[in-house]
Short mmCIF file of N, CA and C (backbone and C1' of nucleotides) in Angstrom, two decimals:
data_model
loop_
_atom_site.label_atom_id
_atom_site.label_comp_id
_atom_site.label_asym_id
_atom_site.label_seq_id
_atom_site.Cartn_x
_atom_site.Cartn_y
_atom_site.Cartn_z
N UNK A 468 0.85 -1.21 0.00
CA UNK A 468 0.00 0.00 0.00
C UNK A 468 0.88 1.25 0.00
N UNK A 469 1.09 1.86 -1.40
CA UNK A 469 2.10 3.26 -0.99
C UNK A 469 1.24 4.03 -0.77
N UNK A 470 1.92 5.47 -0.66
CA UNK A 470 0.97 6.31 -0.33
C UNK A 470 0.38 6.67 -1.44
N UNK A 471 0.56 6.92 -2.42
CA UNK A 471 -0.33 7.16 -3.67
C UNK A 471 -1.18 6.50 -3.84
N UNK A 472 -1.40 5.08 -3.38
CA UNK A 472 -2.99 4.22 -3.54
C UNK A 472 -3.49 4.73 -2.21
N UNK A 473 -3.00 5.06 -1.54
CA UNK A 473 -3.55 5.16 -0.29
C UNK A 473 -4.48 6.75 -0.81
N UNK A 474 -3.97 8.03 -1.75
CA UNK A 474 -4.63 8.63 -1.65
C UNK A 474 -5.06 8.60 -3.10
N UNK A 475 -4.88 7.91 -3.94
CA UNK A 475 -6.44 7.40 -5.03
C UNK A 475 -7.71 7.03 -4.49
N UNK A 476 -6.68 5.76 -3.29
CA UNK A 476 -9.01 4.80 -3.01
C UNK A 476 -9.08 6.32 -2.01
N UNK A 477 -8.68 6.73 -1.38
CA UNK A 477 -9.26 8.25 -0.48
C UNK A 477 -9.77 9.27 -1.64
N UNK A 478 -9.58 9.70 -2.61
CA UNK A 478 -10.09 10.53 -3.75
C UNK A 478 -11.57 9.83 -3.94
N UNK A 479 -10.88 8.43 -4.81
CA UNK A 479 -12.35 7.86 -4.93
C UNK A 479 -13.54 7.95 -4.11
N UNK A 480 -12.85 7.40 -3.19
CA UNK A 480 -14.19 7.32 -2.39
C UNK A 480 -14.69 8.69 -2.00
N UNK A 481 -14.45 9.79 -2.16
CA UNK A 481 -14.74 11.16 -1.63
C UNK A 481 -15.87 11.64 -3.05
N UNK A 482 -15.58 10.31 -3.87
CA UNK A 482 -16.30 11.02 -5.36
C UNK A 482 -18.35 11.28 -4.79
N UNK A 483 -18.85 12.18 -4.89
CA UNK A 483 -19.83 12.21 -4.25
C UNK A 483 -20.77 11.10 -5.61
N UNK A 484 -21.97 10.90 -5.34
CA UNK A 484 -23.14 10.15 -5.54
C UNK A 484 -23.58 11.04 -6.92
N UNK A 485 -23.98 10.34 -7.92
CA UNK A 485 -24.04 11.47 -9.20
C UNK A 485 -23.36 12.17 -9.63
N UNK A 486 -21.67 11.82 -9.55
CA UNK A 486 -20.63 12.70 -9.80
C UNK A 486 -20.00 11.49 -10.43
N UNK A 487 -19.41 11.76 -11.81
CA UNK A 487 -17.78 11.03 -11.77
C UNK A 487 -16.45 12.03 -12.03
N UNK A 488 -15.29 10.90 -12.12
CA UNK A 488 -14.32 11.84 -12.36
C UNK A 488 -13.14 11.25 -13.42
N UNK A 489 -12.11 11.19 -13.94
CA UNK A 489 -11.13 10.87 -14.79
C UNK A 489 -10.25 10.52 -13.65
N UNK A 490 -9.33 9.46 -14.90
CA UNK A 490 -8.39 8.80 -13.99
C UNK A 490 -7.17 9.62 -14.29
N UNK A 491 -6.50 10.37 -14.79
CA UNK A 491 -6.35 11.83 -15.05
C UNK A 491 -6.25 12.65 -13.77
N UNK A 492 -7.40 13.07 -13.71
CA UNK A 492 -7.88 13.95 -12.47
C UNK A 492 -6.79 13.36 -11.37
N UNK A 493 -7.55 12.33 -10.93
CA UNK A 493 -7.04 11.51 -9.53
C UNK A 493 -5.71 11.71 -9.65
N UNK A 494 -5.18 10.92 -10.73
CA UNK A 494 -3.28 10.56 -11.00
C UNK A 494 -2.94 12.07 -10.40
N UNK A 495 -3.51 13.45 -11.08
CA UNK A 495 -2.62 14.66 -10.81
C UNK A 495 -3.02 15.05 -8.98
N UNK A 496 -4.38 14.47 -8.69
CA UNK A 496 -4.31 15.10 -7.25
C UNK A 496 -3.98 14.64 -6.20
N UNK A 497 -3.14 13.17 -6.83
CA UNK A 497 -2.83 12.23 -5.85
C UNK A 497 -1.02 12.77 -6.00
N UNK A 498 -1.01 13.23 -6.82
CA UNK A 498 0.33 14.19 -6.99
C UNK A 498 1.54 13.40 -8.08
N UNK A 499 0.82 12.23 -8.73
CA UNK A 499 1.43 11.57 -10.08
C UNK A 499 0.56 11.81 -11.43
N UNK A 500 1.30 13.85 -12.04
CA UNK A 500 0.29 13.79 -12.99
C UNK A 500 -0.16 13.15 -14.38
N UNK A 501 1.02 12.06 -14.58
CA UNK A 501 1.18 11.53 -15.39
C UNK A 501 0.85 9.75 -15.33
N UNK A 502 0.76 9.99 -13.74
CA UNK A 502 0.53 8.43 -13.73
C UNK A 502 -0.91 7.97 -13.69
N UNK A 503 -1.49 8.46 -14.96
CA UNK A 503 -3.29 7.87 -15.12
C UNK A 503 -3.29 6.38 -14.93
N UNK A 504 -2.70 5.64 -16.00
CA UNK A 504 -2.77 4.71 -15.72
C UNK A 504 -2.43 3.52 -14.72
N UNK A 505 -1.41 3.97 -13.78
CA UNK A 505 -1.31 3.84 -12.63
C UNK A 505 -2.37 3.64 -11.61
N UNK A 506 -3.39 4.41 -11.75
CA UNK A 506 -4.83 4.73 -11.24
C UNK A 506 -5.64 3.20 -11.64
N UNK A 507 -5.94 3.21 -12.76
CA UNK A 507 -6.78 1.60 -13.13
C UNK A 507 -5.54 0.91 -12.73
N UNK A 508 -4.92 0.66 -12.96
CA UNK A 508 -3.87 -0.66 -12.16
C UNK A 508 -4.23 -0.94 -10.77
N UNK A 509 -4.02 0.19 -9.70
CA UNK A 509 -4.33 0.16 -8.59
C UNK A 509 -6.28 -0.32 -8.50
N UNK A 510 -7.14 0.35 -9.00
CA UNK A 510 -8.36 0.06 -8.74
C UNK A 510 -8.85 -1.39 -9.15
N UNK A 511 -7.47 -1.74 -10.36
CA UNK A 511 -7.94 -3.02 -10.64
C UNK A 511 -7.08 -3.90 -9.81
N UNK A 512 -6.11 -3.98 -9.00
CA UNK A 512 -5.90 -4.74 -7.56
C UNK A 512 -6.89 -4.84 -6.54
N UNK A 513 -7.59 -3.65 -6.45
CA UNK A 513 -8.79 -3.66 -5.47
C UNK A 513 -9.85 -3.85 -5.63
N UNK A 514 -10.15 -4.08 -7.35
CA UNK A 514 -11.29 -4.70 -7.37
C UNK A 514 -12.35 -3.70 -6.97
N UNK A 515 -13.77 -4.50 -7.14
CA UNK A 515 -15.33 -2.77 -6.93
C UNK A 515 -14.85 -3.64 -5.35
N UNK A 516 -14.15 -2.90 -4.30
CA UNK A 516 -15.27 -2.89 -2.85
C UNK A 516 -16.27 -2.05 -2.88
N UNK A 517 -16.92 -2.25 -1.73
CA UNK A 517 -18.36 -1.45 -1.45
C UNK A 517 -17.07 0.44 -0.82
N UNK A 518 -16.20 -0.04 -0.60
CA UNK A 518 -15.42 1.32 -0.10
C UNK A 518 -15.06 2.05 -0.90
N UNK A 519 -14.76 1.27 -2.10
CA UNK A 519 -14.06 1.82 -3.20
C UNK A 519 -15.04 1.99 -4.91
N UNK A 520 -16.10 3.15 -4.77
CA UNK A 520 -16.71 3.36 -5.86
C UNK A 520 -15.73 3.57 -6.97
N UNK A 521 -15.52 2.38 -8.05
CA UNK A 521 -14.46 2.49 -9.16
C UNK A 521 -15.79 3.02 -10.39
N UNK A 522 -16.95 2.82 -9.83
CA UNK A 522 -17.64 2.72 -11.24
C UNK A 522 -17.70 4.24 -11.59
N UNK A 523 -17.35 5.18 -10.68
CA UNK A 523 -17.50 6.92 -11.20
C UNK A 523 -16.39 7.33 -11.29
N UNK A 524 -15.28 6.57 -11.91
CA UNK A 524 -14.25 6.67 -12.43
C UNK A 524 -13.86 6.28 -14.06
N UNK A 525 -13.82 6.91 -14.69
CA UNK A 525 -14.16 6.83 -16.28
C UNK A 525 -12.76 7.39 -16.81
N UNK A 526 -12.50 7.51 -18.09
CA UNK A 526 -11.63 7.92 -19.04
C UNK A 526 -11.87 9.39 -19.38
N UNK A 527 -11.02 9.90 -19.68
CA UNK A 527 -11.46 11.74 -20.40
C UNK A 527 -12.23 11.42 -21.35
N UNK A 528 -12.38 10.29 -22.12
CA UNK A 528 -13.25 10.42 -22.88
C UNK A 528 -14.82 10.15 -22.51
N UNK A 529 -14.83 9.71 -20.98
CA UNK A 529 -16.33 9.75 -20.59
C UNK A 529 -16.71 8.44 -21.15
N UNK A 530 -15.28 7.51 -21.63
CA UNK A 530 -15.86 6.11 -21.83
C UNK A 530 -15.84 5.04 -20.51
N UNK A 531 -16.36 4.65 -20.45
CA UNK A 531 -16.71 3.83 -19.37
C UNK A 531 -15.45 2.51 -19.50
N UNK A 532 -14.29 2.47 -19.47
CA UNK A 532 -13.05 1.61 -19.97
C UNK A 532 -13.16 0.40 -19.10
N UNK A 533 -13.67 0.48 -17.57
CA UNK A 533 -13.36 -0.56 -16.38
C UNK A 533 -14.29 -1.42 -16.66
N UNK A 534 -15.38 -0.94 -17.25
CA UNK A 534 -16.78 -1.83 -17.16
C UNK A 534 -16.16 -3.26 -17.02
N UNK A 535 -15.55 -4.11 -18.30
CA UNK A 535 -15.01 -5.12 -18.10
C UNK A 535 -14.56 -5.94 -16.90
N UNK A 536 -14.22 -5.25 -15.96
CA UNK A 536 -13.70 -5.75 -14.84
C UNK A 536 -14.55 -5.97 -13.67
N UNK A 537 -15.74 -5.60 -13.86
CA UNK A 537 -16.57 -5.72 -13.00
C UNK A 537 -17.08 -7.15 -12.70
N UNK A 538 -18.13 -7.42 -11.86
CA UNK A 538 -18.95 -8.17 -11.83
C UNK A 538 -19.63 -9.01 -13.12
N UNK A 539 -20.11 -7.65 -13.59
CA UNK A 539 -21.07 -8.08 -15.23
C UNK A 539 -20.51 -6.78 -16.10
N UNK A 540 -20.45 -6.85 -17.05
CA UNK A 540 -19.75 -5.84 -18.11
C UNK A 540 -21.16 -4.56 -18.74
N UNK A 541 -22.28 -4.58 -17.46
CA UNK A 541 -23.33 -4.08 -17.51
C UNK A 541 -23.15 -3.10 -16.10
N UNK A 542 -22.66 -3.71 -15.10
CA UNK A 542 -22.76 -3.11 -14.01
C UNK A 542 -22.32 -1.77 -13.60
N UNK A 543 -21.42 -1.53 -14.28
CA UNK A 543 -21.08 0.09 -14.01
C UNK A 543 -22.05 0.96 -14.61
N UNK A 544 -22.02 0.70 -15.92
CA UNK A 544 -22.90 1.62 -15.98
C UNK A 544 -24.64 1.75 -15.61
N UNK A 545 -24.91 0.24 -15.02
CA UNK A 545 -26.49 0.07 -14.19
C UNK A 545 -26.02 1.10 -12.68
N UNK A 546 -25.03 0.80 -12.26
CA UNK A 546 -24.85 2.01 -11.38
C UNK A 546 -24.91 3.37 -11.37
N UNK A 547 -23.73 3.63 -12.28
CA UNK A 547 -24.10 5.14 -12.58
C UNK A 547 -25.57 5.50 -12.93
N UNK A 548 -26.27 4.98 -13.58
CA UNK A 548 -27.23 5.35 -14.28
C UNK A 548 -28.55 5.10 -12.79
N UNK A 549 -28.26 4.49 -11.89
CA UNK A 549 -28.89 4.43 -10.65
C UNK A 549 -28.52 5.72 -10.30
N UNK A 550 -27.19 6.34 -10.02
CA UNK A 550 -26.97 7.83 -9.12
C UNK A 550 -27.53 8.69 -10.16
N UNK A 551 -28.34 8.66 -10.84
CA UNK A 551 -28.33 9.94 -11.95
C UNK A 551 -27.84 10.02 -13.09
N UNK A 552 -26.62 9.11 -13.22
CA UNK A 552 -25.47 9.89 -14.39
C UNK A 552 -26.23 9.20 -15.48
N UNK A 553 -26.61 9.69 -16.68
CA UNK A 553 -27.12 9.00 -17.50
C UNK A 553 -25.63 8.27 -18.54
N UNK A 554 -25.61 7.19 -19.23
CA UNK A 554 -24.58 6.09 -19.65
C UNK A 554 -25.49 6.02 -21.57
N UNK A 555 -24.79 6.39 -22.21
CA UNK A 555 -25.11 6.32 -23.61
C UNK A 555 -24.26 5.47 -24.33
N UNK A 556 -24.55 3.97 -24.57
CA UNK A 556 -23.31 3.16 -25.11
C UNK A 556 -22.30 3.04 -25.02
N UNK A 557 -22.09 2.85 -23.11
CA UNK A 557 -20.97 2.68 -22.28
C UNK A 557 -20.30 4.30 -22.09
N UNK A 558 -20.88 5.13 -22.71
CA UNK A 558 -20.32 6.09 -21.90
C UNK A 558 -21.14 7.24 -21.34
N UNK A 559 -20.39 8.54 -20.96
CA UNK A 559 -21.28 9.39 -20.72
C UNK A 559 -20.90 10.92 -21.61
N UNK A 560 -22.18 11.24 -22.02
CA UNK A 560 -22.38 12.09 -23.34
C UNK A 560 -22.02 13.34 -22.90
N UNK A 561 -22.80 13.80 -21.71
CA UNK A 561 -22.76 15.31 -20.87
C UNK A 561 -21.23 15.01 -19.60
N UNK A 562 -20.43 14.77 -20.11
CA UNK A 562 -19.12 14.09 -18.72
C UNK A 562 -18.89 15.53 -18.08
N UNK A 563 -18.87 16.62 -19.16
CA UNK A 563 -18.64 17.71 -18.31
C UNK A 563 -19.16 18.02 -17.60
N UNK A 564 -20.54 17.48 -17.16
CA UNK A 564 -21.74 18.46 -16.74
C UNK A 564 -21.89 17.53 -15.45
N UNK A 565 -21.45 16.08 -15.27
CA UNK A 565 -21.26 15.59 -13.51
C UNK A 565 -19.92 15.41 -13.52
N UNK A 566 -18.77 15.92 -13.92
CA UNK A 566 -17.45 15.88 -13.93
C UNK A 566 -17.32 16.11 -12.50
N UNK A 567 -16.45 15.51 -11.15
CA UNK A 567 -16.49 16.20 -10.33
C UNK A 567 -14.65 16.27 -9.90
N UNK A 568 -14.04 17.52 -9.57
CA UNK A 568 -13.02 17.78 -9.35
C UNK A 568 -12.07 17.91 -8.23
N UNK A 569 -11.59 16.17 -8.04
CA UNK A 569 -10.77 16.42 -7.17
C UNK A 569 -9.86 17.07 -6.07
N UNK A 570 -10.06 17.05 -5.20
CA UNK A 570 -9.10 18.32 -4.18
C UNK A 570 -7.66 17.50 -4.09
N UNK A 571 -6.71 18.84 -3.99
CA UNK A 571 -5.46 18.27 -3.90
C UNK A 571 -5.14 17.28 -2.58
N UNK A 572 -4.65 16.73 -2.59
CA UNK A 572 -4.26 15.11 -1.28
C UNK A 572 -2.85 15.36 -1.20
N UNK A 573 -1.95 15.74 -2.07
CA UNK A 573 -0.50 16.17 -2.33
C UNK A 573 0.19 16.54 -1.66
N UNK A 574 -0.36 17.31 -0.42
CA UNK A 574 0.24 18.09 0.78
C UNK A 574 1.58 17.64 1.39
P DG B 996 20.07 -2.14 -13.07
"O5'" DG B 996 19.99 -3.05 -14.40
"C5'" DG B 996 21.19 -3.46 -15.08
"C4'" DG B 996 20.78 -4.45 -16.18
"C3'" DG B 996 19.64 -3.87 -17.06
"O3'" DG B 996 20.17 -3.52 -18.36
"C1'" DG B 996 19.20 -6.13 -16.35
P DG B 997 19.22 -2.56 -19.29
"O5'" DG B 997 18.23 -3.62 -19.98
"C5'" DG B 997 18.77 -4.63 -20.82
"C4'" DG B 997 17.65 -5.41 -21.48
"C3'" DG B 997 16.62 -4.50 -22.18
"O3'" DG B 997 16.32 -5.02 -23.47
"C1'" DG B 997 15.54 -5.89 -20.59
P DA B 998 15.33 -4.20 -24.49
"O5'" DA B 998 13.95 -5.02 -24.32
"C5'" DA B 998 13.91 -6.39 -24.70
"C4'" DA B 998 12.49 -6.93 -24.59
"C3'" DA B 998 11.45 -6.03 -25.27
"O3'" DA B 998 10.52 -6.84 -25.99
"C1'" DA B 998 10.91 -6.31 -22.97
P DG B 999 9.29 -6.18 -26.82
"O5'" DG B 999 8.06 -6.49 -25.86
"C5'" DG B 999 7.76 -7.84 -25.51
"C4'" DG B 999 6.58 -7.88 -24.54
"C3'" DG B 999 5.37 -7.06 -25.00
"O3'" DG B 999 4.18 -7.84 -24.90
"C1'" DG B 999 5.99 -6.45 -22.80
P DT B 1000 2.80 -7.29 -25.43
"O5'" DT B 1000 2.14 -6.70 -24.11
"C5'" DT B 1000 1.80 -7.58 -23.03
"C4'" DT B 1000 1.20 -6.81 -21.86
"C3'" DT B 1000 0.07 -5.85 -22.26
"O3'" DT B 1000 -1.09 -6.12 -21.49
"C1'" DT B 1000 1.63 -4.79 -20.85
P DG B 1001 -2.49 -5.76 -22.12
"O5'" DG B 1001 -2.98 -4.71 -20.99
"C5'" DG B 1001 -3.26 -5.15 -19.66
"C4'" DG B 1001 -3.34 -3.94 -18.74
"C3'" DG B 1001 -4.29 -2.86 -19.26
"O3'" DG B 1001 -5.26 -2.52 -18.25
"C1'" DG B 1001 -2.17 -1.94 -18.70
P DA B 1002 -6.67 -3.24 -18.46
"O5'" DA B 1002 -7.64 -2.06 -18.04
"C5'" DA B 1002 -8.33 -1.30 -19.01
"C4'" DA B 1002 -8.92 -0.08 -18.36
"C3'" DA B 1002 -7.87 0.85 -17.78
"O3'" DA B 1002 -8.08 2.17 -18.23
"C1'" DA B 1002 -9.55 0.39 -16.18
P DC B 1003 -7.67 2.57 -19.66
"O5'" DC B 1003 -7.06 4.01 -19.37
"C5'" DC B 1003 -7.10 4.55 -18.07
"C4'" DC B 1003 -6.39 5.89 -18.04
"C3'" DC B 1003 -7.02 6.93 -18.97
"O3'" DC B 1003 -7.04 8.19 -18.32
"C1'" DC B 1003 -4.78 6.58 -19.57
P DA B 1004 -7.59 9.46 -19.09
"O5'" DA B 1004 -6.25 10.21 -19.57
"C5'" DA B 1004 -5.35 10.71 -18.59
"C4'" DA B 1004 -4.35 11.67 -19.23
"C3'" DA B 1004 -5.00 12.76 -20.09
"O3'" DA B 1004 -4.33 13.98 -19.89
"C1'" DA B 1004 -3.54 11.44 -21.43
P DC B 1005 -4.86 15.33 -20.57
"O5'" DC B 1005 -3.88 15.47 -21.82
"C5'" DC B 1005 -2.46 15.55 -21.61
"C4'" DC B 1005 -1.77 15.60 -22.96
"C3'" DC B 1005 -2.40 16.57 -23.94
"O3'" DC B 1005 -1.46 17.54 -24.37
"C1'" DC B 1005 -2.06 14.45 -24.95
P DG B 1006 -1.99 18.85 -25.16
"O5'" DG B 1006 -1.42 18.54 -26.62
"C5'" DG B 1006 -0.03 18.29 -26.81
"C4'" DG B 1006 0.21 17.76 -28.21
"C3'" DG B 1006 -0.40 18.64 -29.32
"O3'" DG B 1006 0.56 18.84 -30.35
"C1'" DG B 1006 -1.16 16.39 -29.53
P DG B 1007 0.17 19.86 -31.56
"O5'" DG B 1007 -0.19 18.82 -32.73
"C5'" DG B 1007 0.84 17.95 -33.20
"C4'" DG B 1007 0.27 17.00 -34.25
"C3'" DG B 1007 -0.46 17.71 -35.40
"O3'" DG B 1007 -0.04 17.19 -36.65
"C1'" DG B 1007 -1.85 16.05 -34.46
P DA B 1008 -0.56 17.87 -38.01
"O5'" DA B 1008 -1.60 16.78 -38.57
"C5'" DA B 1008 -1.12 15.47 -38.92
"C4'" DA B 1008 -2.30 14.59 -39.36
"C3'" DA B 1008 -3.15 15.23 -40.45
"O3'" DA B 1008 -3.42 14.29 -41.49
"C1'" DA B 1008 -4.50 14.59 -38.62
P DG C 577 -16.42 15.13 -28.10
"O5'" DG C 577 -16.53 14.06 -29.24
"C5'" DG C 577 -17.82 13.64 -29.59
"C4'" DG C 577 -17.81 13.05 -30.99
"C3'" DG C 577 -16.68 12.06 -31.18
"O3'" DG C 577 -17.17 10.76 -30.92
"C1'" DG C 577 -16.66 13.66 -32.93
P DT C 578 -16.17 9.61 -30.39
"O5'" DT C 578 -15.24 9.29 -31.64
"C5'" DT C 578 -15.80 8.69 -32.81
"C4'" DT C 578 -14.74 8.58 -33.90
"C3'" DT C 578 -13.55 7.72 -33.47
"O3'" DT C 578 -13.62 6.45 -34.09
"C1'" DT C 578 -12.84 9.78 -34.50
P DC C 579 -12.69 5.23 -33.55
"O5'" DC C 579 -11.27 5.51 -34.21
"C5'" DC C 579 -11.13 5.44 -35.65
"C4'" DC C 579 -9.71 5.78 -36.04
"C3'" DC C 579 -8.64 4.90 -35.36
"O3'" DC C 579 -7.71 4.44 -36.33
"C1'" DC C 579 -8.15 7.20 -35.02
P DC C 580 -6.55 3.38 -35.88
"O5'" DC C 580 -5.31 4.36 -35.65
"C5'" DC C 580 -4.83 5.13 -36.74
"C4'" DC C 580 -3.54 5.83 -36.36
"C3'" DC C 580 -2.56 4.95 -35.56
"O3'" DC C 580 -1.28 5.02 -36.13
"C1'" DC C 580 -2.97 7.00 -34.42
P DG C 581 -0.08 4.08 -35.57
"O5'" DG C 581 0.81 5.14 -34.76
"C5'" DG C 581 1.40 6.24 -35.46
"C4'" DG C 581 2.14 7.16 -34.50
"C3'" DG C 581 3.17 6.44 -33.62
"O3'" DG C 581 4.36 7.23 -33.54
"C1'" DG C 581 1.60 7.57 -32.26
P DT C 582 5.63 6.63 -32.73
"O5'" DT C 582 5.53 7.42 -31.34
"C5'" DT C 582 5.71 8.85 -31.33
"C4'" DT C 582 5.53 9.39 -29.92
"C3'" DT C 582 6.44 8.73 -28.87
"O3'" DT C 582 7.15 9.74 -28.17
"C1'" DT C 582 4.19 8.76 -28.13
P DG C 583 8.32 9.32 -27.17
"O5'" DG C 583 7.63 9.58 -25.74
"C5'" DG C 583 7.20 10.90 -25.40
"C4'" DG C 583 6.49 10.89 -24.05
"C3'" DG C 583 7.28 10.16 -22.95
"O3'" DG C 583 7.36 10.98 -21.80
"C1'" DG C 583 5.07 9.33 -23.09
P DC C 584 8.35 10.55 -20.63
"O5'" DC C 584 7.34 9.98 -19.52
"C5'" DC C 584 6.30 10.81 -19.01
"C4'" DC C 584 5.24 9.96 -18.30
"C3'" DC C 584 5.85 8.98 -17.31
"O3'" DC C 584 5.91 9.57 -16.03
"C1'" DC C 584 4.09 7.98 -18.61
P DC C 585 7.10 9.11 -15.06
"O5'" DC C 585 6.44 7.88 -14.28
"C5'" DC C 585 5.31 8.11 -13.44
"C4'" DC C 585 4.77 6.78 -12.92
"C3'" DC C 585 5.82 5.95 -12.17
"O3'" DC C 585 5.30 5.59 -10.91
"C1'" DC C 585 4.77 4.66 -13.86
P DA C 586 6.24 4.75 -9.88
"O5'" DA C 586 5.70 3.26 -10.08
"C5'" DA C 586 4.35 2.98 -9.75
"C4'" DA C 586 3.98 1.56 -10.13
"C3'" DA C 586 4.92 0.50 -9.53
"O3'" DA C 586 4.15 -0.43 -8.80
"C1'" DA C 586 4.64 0.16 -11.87
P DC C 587 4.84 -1.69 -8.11
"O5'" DC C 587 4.50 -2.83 -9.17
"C5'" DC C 587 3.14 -3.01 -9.58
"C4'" DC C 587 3.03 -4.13 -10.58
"C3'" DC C 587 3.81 -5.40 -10.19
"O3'" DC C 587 2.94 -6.51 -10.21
"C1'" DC C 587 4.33 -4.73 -12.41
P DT C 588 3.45 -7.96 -9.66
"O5'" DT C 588 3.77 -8.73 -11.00
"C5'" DT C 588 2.75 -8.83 -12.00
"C4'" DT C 588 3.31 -9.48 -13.27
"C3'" DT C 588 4.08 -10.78 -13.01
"O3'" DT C 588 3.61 -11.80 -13.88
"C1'" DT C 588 5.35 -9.30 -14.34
P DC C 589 4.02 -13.36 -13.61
"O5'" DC C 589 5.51 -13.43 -14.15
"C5'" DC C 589 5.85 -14.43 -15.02
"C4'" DC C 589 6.11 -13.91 -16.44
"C3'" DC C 589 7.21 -14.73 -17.14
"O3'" DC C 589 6.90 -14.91 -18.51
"C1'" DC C 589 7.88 -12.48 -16.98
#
DNA sequence: GGAGTGACACGGA
DNA sequence: GTCCGTGCCACTC
């Protein structure tokens, strides 16, 4: 557990209910701005816990990339689309509009 | 030690 | 909006 996963699943989980965010985002406020992909590596060690909402974590492109890894390759986006976020053929159309923006953890 | 891979991002076409 | 090439960090052969 370094400290950088330690403050990804803490980002994540801070993602509020009807919000997502980029794995992007996280990488820079966890203070590795380059390490996006670093971000799904780690979420995909941890797997969906109930602690760790991975499903409001998406691509800049608002594509839904993790779905695969889930449970059912349906389930993320049956979630999101439970908090509000509406999901248009695995992704989301309006991303800017529940984009939600990380606070720095970097300190 | 080196090469391949991944739930990505960015710039250019 | 899309596709392609390159860079990125950590992990596994």
């Amino acid at each position: 557990m370094t400290p950088f996963e330690k403050r990804v699943v803490e980002l994540v989980r801070r993602i509020p209910p009807g919000k997502v965010t980029t794995y992007g985002l996280i990488a820079r406020a966890a203070g590795l701005p380059r390490g996006a992909r670093m971000v799904g590596w780690i979420l995909n060690r941890r797997k969906f816990s109930p602690d760790l909402p991975a499903h409001r974590v998406v691509n800049r492109h608002g594509l839904l990339t993790g779905k695969m890894h889930f449970e059912t390759p349906t389930l993320m986006a049956q979630l999101l689309r439970n908090e509000g976020v509406p999901v248009r053929d695995d992704r989301i159309p309006d991303l800017d509009r529940y984009l939600w923006i990380p606070p720095q953890t970097d300190e």
